[in-house]
Amino acid sequence: MGKRIAQQARGKGGPAWRARSFAYAGQSRLRSETQQLITGQITNFIKSAGHSAPLMEVKYQDGQTALLPAPEHVRQGNQITSGKGGEALPGNALYLSDIPEGTPIYNIEKQPGDGGKFCKTGGSTARLLSKTETHATIKLPSKKEKQINLKCRAIIGVIAGGGRLEKPLLKAGVRHHKKRSMNKNWPKPRAAAQNAVDHPYGNKRTSRKAKQKSTNKFAPPGRKVGKLWPRRTGRKK
């Protein structure tokens, strides 16, 4: 009886291949907003396994709470605002139409009301370059410039946790737990190093450098590995 290769098992999405999202602190997103300005207080900072940045727990005047990526230069007990007409201070959520040009921002909405899609990892920030009547030009951390509707919101500041990449992991076990918490596929051994039951190229006898790597388009899923119906293979003469 055959055995599914790893990519087939991962594609099915069983418990061993899913992220431990039940252990996360919650979903990080902006609150559902109207045009009114509302004030909230930072009540706590949370470390979540599914987020690279520390999260701040905000309790608003109307009793609602929200989890947001924490910016630099804020502390527990600070007052922050959300809505139309707020000040451009770290932690405040404003509409792009109210944010001055050149301001560092993060957790930027892609569509009005979606809670924030861009620039959410630790240490990252974007910059508002210019505005037209309907759209703002945002320079993302990748240096790419993007046009976003002025009715979208963003948070002022730079996300905390920018030094996380400076600390070395030192051990494979530390990296294992880091990748496992977010369902990252690691480690990835090459096909020839696997057992024969785990991959069509795997065995213990030899790396089999002469094995044909091209695959038929109509092959079953477990055999679709290597070069998928290539136009040509081998070195060019």
Short mmCIF file of C-alpha atoms in Angstrom, two decimals, residues 60-139:
data_model
loop_
_atom_site.label_atom_id
_atom_site.label_comp_id
_atom_site.label_asym_id
_atom_site.label_seq_id
_atom_site.Cartn_x
_atom_site.Cartn_y
_atom_site.Cartn_z
CA TYR A 60 -12.44 52.16 24.55
CA GLN A 61 -14.97 54.47 26.18
CA ASP A 62 -17.94 52.51 24.85
CA GLY A 63 -16.67 49.26 26.43
CA GLN A 64 -15.23 47.69 23.27
CA THR A 65 -11.74 46.21 23.32
CA ALA A 66 -9.22 45.70 20.53
CA LEU A 67 -5.85 44.01 20.05
CA LEU A 68 -3.41 46.11 18.01
CA PRO A 69 0.32 45.93 17.21
CA ALA A 70 2.04 48.14 19.78
CA PRO A 71 4.14 51.06 18.46
CA GLU A 72 7.32 52.41 19.98
CA HIS A 73 7.12 55.14 22.68
CA VAL A 74 3.83 54.08 24.28
CA ARG A 75 3.25 52.53 27.71
CA GLN A 76 0.50 51.01 29.77
CA GLY A 77 -2.09 53.59 30.81
CA ASN A 78 -1.60 55.86 27.77
CA GLN A 79 -4.68 57.36 26.13
CA ILE A 80 -5.04 56.80 22.37
CA THR A 81 -7.76 57.81 19.94
CA SER A 82 -9.48 56.22 16.96
CA GLY A 83 -11.64 57.90 14.37
CA LYS A 84 -12.02 61.14 12.45
CA GLY A 85 -10.05 64.22 13.45
CA GLY A 86 -7.50 62.71 15.85
CA GLU A 87 -3.93 63.89 16.39
CA ALA A 88 -1.01 62.30 14.54
CA LEU A 89 0.57 60.75 17.66
CA PRO A 90 1.99 57.20 18.12
CA GLY A 91 -0.79 54.66 18.62
CA ASN A 92 -3.64 56.81 17.28
CA ALA A 93 -5.74 55.36 14.43
CA LEU A 94 -6.64 57.96 11.80
CA TYR A 95 -8.12 58.09 8.33
CA LEU A 96 -5.49 58.59 5.62
CA SER A 97 -7.20 61.85 4.70
CA ASP A 98 -6.31 63.24 8.17
CA ILE A 99 -2.67 62.07 8.26
CA PRO A 100 0.02 64.62 7.24
CA GLU A 101 2.38 63.74 4.40
CA GLY A 102 5.66 62.15 5.50
CA THR A 103 4.16 60.54 8.63
CA PRO A 104 5.28 56.97 9.53
CA ILE A 105 2.25 54.64 9.68
CA TYR A 106 1.47 50.93 10.07
CA ASN A 107 -1.48 48.49 10.11
CA ILE A 108 -2.85 50.09 6.95
CA GLU A 109 -6.24 49.06 5.58
CA LYS A 110 -6.45 47.79 2.01
CA GLN A 111 -10.20 48.46 1.76
CA PRO A 112 -12.13 50.80 4.07
CA GLY A 113 -13.18 48.92 7.19
CA ASP A 114 -11.12 45.72 6.78
CA GLY A 115 -9.16 46.29 10.02
CA GLY A 116 -5.66 46.57 8.56
CA LYS A 117 -3.72 44.43 6.06
CA PHE A 118 -0.34 46.07 5.36
CA CYS A 119 2.72 46.57 7.56
CA LYS A 120 1.92 44.53 10.69
CA THR A 121 5.21 42.79 11.62
CA GLY A 122 7.60 43.83 14.37
CA GLY A 123 9.80 46.84 13.55
CA SER A 124 8.08 47.67 10.25
CA THR A 125 6.61 50.97 9.15
CA ALA A 126 5.37 52.63 5.97
CA ARG A 127 5.33 56.29 4.99
CA LEU A 128 2.59 58.45 3.51
CA LEU A 129 4.20 60.23 0.56
CA SER A 130 1.43 62.25 -1.05
CA LYS A 131 -2.34 62.58 -1.44
CA THR A 132 -4.80 63.30 -4.23
CA GLU A 133 -8.53 63.96 -3.96
CA THR A 134 -9.36 60.26 -3.58
CA HIS A 135 -6.15 58.28 -2.91
CA ALA A 136 -2.94 58.39 -0.90
CA THR A 137 0.46 57.14 -2.08
CA ILE A 138 2.05 54.87 0.53
CA LYS A 139 5.68 53.73 0.47
#
